[in-house]
Coordinates of C-alpha atoms in Angstrom, one line a residue:
M1 CA -173.5 14.2 53.1
R2 CA -170.5 14.0 50.9
Q3 CA -172.0 16.6 48.5
W4 CA -172.8 18.8 51.5
L5 CA -169.2 18.8 52.7
T6 CA -167.9 19.4 49.2
N7 CA -170.2 22.4 48.8
V8 CA -169.2 23.8 52.3
F9 CA -165.5 23.4 51.4
R10 CA -165.8 25.1 48.1
L11 CA -167.9 27.9 49.4
G12 CA -165.4 28.4 52.2
L13 CA -162.6 28.7 49.6
K14 CA -164.7 31.4 47.9
E15 CA -165.0 33.2 51.3
L16 CA -161.2 33.1 51.7
S17 CA -160.8 34.4 48.2
S18 CA -163.2 37.3 48.9
L19 CA -161.4 38.1 52.1
R20 CA -158.0 38.1 50.4
A21 CA -159.4 40.6 47.9
D22 CA -160.5 43.0 50.7
P23 CA -157.3 44.8 51.8
V24 CA -159.2 46.8 54.5
L25 CA -160.2 43.7 56.4
I26 CA -156.7 42.2 56.0
V27 CA -155.1 45.3 57.5
L28 CA -157.8 45.2 60.3
I29 CA -156.9 41.6 61.2
V30 CA -153.2 42.2 61.2
Y31 CA -153.6 45.4 63.2
V32 CA -156.0 43.9 65.8
F33 CA -153.8 40.9 66.5
S34 CA -150.4 42.8 66.5
F35 CA -150.1 46.5 67.3
A36 CA -153.5 46.6 69.1
V37 CA -152.4 43.8 71.5
Y38 CA -149.0 45.3 72.1
S39 CA -150.2 48.9 72.6
V40 CA -153.0 47.9 75.0
A41 CA -150.7 45.6 77.0
T42 CA -147.9 48.2 77.4
G43 CA -150.0 51.3 77.6
A44 CA -153.0 50.4 79.7
K45 CA -151.3 49.6 82.9
L46 CA -153.2 48.6 86.0
E47 CA -150.4 49.0 88.5
V48 CA -148.9 52.3 89.7
A49 CA -146.3 53.7 87.3
N50 CA -144.8 57.2 87.2
A51 CA -147.4 58.6 89.5
S52 CA -146.9 62.3 90.2
V53 CA -146.5 63.3 93.8
A54 CA -146.2 66.7 95.5
Y55 CA -145.6 67.5 99.1
V56 CA -146.0 70.3 101.6
D57 CA -143.3 70.1 104.3
Q58 CA -144.0 72.5 107.2
D59 CA -141.6 70.5 109.5
R60 CA -138.5 70.1 107.3
S61 CA -137.1 67.4 109.7
A62 CA -135.0 64.4 109.2
L63 CA -138.2 62.2 109.3
T64 CA -140.0 64.0 106.5
G65 CA -136.7 63.7 104.5
H66 CA -136.6 60.0 105.0
I67 CA -140.2 59.6 103.9
L68 CA -139.8 61.7 100.8
G69 CA -136.6 59.9 100.0
A70 CA -138.4 56.6 100.0
I71 CA -140.9 57.6 97.3
L72 CA -139.0 56.3 94.3
P73 CA -139.4 55.3 90.6
P74 CA -140.8 53.4 88.8
E75 CA -144.0 53.6 90.9
F76 CA -143.6 57.4 91.6
N77 CA -141.9 60.3 90.0
P78 CA -139.6 62.3 92.4
P79 CA -141.8 64.3 94.8
Q80 CA -142.0 68.1 94.1
E81 CA -142.4 70.6 96.9
I82 CA -145.3 73.1 96.7
A83 CA -146.7 75.7 99.1
A84 CA -149.6 74.9 101.5
D85 CA -151.9 77.4 99.6
E86 CA -151.2 75.6 96.3
I87 CA -152.7 72.3 97.2
K88 CA -156.2 73.1 95.9
S89 CA -155.0 74.6 92.7
V90 CA -152.6 71.8 91.7
M91 CA -155.2 69.2 92.5
D92 CA -157.9 71.0 90.5
S93 CA -155.5 71.4 87.5
G94 CA -154.6 67.7 87.6
R95 CA -150.9 68.3 87.9
F96 CA -150.4 65.8 90.7
V97 CA -152.2 62.6 91.6
F98 CA -151.0 62.7 95.2
V99 CA -150.2 65.5 97.6
L100 CA -148.6 64.8 101.0
S101 CA -148.8 67.4 103.7
F102 CA -146.6 67.2 106.8
P103 CA -147.7 69.5 109.7
P104 CA -145.3 71.6 111.8
S105 CA -143.4 69.8 114.6
F106 CA -144.2 66.4 112.9
E107 CA -141.0 64.7 113.9
A108 CA -141.2 66.0 117.5
D109 CA -144.8 64.8 117.9
V110 CA -143.9 61.4 116.5
L111 CA -141.1 61.0 119.0
N112 CA -143.3 62.1 121.9
G113 CA -146.0 59.7 121.0
H114 CA -148.6 62.3 120.1
K115 CA -149.7 60.6 116.8
P116 CA -149.7 63.6 114.5
E117 CA -151.7 63.6 111.3
V118 CA -150.2 63.4 107.8
Q119 CA -152.7 64.5 105.1
L120 CA -152.7 62.5 101.8
N121 CA -154.7 64.2 99.1
V122 CA -155.6 61.9 96.2
D123 CA -157.0 62.6 92.8
A124 CA -159.4 59.7 92.4
T125 CA -160.2 60.5 88.8
A126 CA -157.0 58.5 88.1
K127 CA -158.8 55.5 89.6
A128 CA -156.2 52.7 89.2
Q129 CA -153.3 54.8 90.4
A130 CA -155.3 56.5 93.1
G131 CA -156.3 53.2 94.7
N132 CA -153.1 51.3 94.5
G133 CA -150.8 54.4 94.9
S134 CA -152.5 55.6 98.1
V135 CA -151.9 52.1 99.6
F136 CA -148.2 52.2 98.6
L137 CA -147.7 55.7 100.0
Q138 CA -149.3 54.7 103.3
Q139 CA -147.0 51.7 103.5
I140 CA -144.0 54.0 102.8
V141 CA -145.0 56.5 105.5
R142 CA -145.6 53.7 108.1
A143 CA -142.4 51.9 107.3
E144 CA -140.2 55.0 107.4
I145 CA -141.8 56.1 110.7
T146 CA -141.3 52.7 112.2
R147 CA -137.6 52.6 111.0
F148 CA -137.0 56.1 112.3
V149 CA -138.5 55.5 115.8
S150 CA -137.2 52.0 116.4
G151 CA -134.0 52.1 114.4
D152 CA -134.9 49.0 112.3
D153 CA -137.7 47.6 110.1
T154 CA -139.3 45.7 113.0
S155 CA -143.0 46.3 113.3
T156 CA -144.9 45.4 116.5
T157 CA -148.3 45.9 115.0
L158 CA -148.8 42.3 113.8
P159 CA -148.5 39.4 116.3
I160 CA -147.9 37.0 113.3
D161 CA -145.4 36.5 110.5
L162 CA -147.6 37.1 107.4
V163 CA -146.1 35.5 104.3
V164 CA -147.7 36.4 101.0
R165 CA -147.3 34.1 98.0
T166 CA -148.3 35.5 94.6
N167 CA -149.2 32.7 92.2
F168 CA -149.4 32.9 88.4
N169 CA -148.1 36.5 88.2
P170 CA -145.4 36.9 90.8
N171 CA -144.4 40.4 89.8
L172 CA -148.0 41.6 89.6
N173 CA -147.3 42.7 86.0
S174 CA -150.5 43.9 84.3
V175 CA -148.9 43.2 80.9
W176 CA -149.3 39.5 81.6
F177 CA -153.0 40.0 82.1
S178 CA -153.9 42.6 79.5
S179 CA -152.0 41.1 76.6
V180 CA -153.7 37.8 76.7
M181 CA -157.1 39.2 77.5
Q182 CA -156.8 41.6 74.5
I183 CA -156.4 38.6 72.3
I184 CA -159.5 37.0 73.8
N185 CA -161.5 40.1 73.3
N186 CA -160.2 40.5 69.7
I187 CA -161.3 37.0 68.9
T188 CA -164.9 37.9 69.9
I189 CA -164.8 41.2 68.0
L190 CA -163.4 39.8 64.8
S191 CA -165.6 36.7 64.9
I192 CA -168.7 38.9 64.8
L193 CA -167.4 41.5 62.4
L194 CA -165.9 39.2 59.8
T195 CA -168.8 36.8 59.5
G196 CA -171.4 39.7 59.5
A197 CA -169.3 41.6 57.0
A198 CA -169.1 38.5 54.8
L199 CA -172.9 38.4 54.5
I200 CA -173.2 42.2 54.1
R201 CA -170.5 42.0 51.4
E202 CA -172.6 39.4 49.4
R203 CA -175.5 41.8 49.4
E204 CA -173.5 44.9 48.5
H205 CA -171.7 43.2 45.7
G206 CA -174.8 41.5 44.4
T207 CA -173.4 38.0 44.7
I208 CA -176.2 36.9 47.0
E209 CA -178.4 36.4 44.0
H210 CA -175.8 34.1 42.5
L211 CA -175.9 31.9 45.6
L212 CA -179.7 31.8 45.5
V213 CA -179.7 30.2 42.0
M214 CA -176.9 27.7 42.8
P215 CA -177.7 24.2 44.1
V216 CA -176.6 25.1 47.7
T217 CA -178.5 25.3 50.9
P218 CA -178.5 28.0 53.5
S219 CA -176.8 25.7 56.0
E220 CA -173.9 25.1 53.5
I221 CA -173.5 28.9 52.9
M222 CA -173.6 29.6 56.7
V223 CA -171.2 26.9 57.7
A224 CA -168.8 27.9 54.9
K225 CA -168.7 31.4 56.2
I226 CA -168.1 30.2 59.7
W227 CA -165.2 27.8 59.0
A228 CA -163.4 30.2 56.5
N229 CA -163.5 33.3 58.8
G230 CA -163.0 31.2 61.9
L231 CA -159.8 29.7 60.3
V232 CA -158.4 33.1 59.7
I233 CA -159.1 34.2 63.3
V234 CA -157.7 31.1 64.9
I235 CA -154.5 31.4 62.8
A236 CA -154.2 35.1 63.7
A237 CA -154.7 34.4 67.4
I238 CA -152.1 31.7 67.4
L239 CA -149.6 33.9 65.7
S240 CA -150.4 36.8 68.1
L241 CA -149.9 34.5 71.1
W242 CA -146.6 33.3 69.8
I243 CA -145.1 36.4 68.2
V244 CA -146.6 39.3 70.2
V245 CA -147.3 37.8 73.6
Q246 CA -144.6 35.2 74.1
T247 CA -141.8 36.7 72.0
V248 CA -142.1 40.5 72.0
L249 CA -143.8 40.9 75.5
A250 CA -142.1 37.9 77.0
V251 CA -145.3 36.7 78.7
P252 CA -145.2 33.1 79.7
I253 CA -148.1 30.8 78.7
A254 CA -148.7 28.3 81.4
G255 CA -151.0 25.8 79.7
S256 CA -151.6 23.9 76.5
I257 CA -152.0 26.0 73.4
T258 CA -153.7 23.0 71.7
L259 CA -156.4 22.8 74.3
F260 CA -156.9 26.6 74.1
V261 CA -157.2 26.4 70.3
S262 CA -159.7 23.6 70.6
G263 CA -161.9 25.6 72.9
A264 CA -161.5 28.7 70.7
V265 CA -162.9 26.7 67.7
L266 CA -165.9 25.7 69.7
Y267 CA -166.4 29.3 70.9
L268 CA -166.2 30.5 67.3
V269 CA -169.2 28.5 66.3
S270 CA -171.4 30.6 68.7
V271 CA -169.9 34.1 68.1
T272 CA -169.7 33.7 64.3
G273 CA -173.3 32.5 64.4
L274 CA -174.1 35.6 66.4
G275 CA -172.4 37.7 63.7
I276 CA -174.5 36.2 61.0
L277 CA -177.6 36.6 63.1
L278 CA -176.9 40.4 63.6
A279 CA -176.2 40.8 59.9
T280 CA -179.6 39.3 58.9
F281 CA -181.3 42.3 60.6
T282 CA -179.3 44.9 58.6
T283 CA -178.8 45.8 54.9
S284 CA -175.5 47.8 55.1
M285 CA -172.2 47.9 56.9
P286 CA -173.1 51.1 58.8
Q287 CA -176.2 49.5 60.1
F288 CA -174.4 46.3 61.1
G289 CA -171.7 48.3 62.8
L290 CA -174.2 50.2 64.9
L291 CA -176.1 47.0 65.8
S292 CA -172.9 45.2 66.7
L293 CA -171.4 47.9 68.9
P294 CA -173.6 47.5 72.0
V295 CA -173.3 43.7 71.8
L296 CA -169.5 43.8 71.6
V297 CA -169.3 46.3 74.5
I298 CA -171.4 44.2 76.8
M299 CA -169.7 40.9 75.8
N300 CA -166.2 42.4 76.4
L301 CA -166.8 44.5 79.5
L302 CA -169.0 42.0 81.4
S303 CA -167.4 38.7 80.4
G304 CA -164.7 38.8 83.1
S305 CA -161.9 39.9 80.8
T306 CA -161.9 43.5 82.0
T307 CA -163.4 43.3 85.5
P308 CA -163.8 40.3 87.7
M309 CA -167.2 38.6 87.6
E310 CA -167.3 38.6 91.4
S311 CA -167.4 42.4 91.4
M312 CA -170.7 42.5 89.5
P313 CA -174.2 42.2 91.0
V314 CA -175.4 38.6 91.4
W315 CA -178.3 39.1 89.0
L316 CA -175.9 40.4 86.3
Q317 CA -173.5 37.5 86.9
N318 CA -176.4 35.1 86.3
I319 CA -177.5 36.8 83.1
M320 CA -173.9 36.8 81.8
Q321 CA -173.8 33.1 82.1
L322 CA -175.9 33.0 79.0
A323 CA -173.1 34.7 77.0
P324 CA -170.5 32.4 75.5
S325 CA -167.8 35.0 76.0
T326 CA -168.1 34.6 79.8
H327 CA -167.3 30.9 79.6
F328 CA -164.6 31.4 77.0
V329 CA -162.8 34.0 79.2
A330 CA -162.9 31.7 82.2
F331 CA -161.7 28.8 80.0
S332 CA -158.9 30.8 78.5
Q333 CA -157.7 32.3 81.9
A334 CA -157.6 28.8 83.4
I335 CA -155.5 27.4 80.7
L336 CA -153.2 30.3 79.7
Y337 CA -152.7 31.7 83.2
R338 CA -153.0 28.8 85.5
G339 CA -152.0 25.8 83.3
A340 CA -155.3 24.0 83.8
G341 CA -156.0 20.8 82.0
L342 CA -159.1 19.3 80.4
D343 CA -160.2 17.9 83.8
I344 CA -160.7 21.4 85.1
V345 CA -162.1 23.3 82.1
W346 CA -164.4 20.7 80.6
P347 CA -167.6 22.3 82.2
D348 CA -166.9 25.6 80.3
L349 CA -166.4 23.5 77.1
V350 CA -169.7 21.8 77.6
V351 CA -171.5 25.2 78.1
M352 CA -169.8 26.7 75.1
V353 CA -170.9 23.7 73.0
A354 CA -174.5 24.1 74.2
L355 CA -174.6 27.8 73.7
G356 CA -172.9 27.4 70.3
A357 CA -175.6 25.0 69.2
I358 CA -178.3 27.4 70.3
F359 CA -176.8 30.4 68.6
F360 CA -176.1 28.4 65.4
L361 CA -179.6 27.1 65.1
V362 CA -181.2 30.5 65.8
A363 CA -178.9 32.1 63.2
L364 CA -179.5 29.4 60.7
R365 CA -183.3 29.8 61.0
R366 CA -183.0 33.5 60.6
F367 CA -180.6 33.1 57.7
R368 CA -183.0 30.8 55.9
V369 CA -185.8 33.3 56.3
T370 CA -183.6 36.1 55.0
M371 CA -182.5 34.0 52.0
A372 CA -186.2 33.1 51.2
T373 CA -187.2 36.7 51.4
A374 CA -184.3 37.8 49.1
H375 CA -185.3 35.1 46.6

């Protein structure tokens, strides 16, 4: 056992040395955990921001003026007036996401209780802004009409006093969500790519033959690749959380970083094993990249980091329970967002350990077959 650990340690140092000599991979790691996290967090916003609004005002009354004056930045750009016959052309060209149309005698009909119609045209190709923005605009129109008719903000439509409490992200800032989830996704991506690339690199450089004649076992080689590449990823993820997320983006981390790192280490066993497993079916980096691409897309898009698991069909939710990324996302969100402790996240840890053992054993079996074939 002592000799096994010694071999694993020394082979791991060789992996780190090989990685240090590969400037492309080093640049990739730095980029993925720095600029990529920042750019996605600040660029891919889920909330409404700077949405373009046009309006057709056939009434030109004080009421329409109040409504248009309430459409303000940063959610919306200042509304721009267009002619009624321009609605179709500006929507087709994508110049505006929203177009409001006020009919003639709008204010008079409101005051006389005739319930006139206000048309809101929405460009739903801008899905995130279309859904949230249309709700905001409806609220603005209702609030301004209520204020104009009653003279205050009192609404008689609800017989209750509805109090909304927003937990964990009080300002509904998408940066808080997307920055952390980008790190989670990048851990998955690099865990597969680095370990798979390490095996492919052995073949392309011809060093796999050197390993075959050395007194080392396939398990020692595989574990060495896992701990060496996993160590780099964990350190990069910690630095990204600290420098990019907490310092640059000022996103608060609610839970224990130590507990998160412990779970990440367990998760790395399964995904790095998956990376080696995929690499055993390929002979070059282009082949490995093409094989990894659909796996990474599925693991990232359907793990709950991009869309909620509850929005997926039940059968797909059940299938994704077999993916370690699903449980790692749930584990990470509970700790980093909600400050959960071990008493809450331990079921996800148990599942990650079980799936990690399965992926590791399958990858090890396939790796042994590949080594024997190469020999």
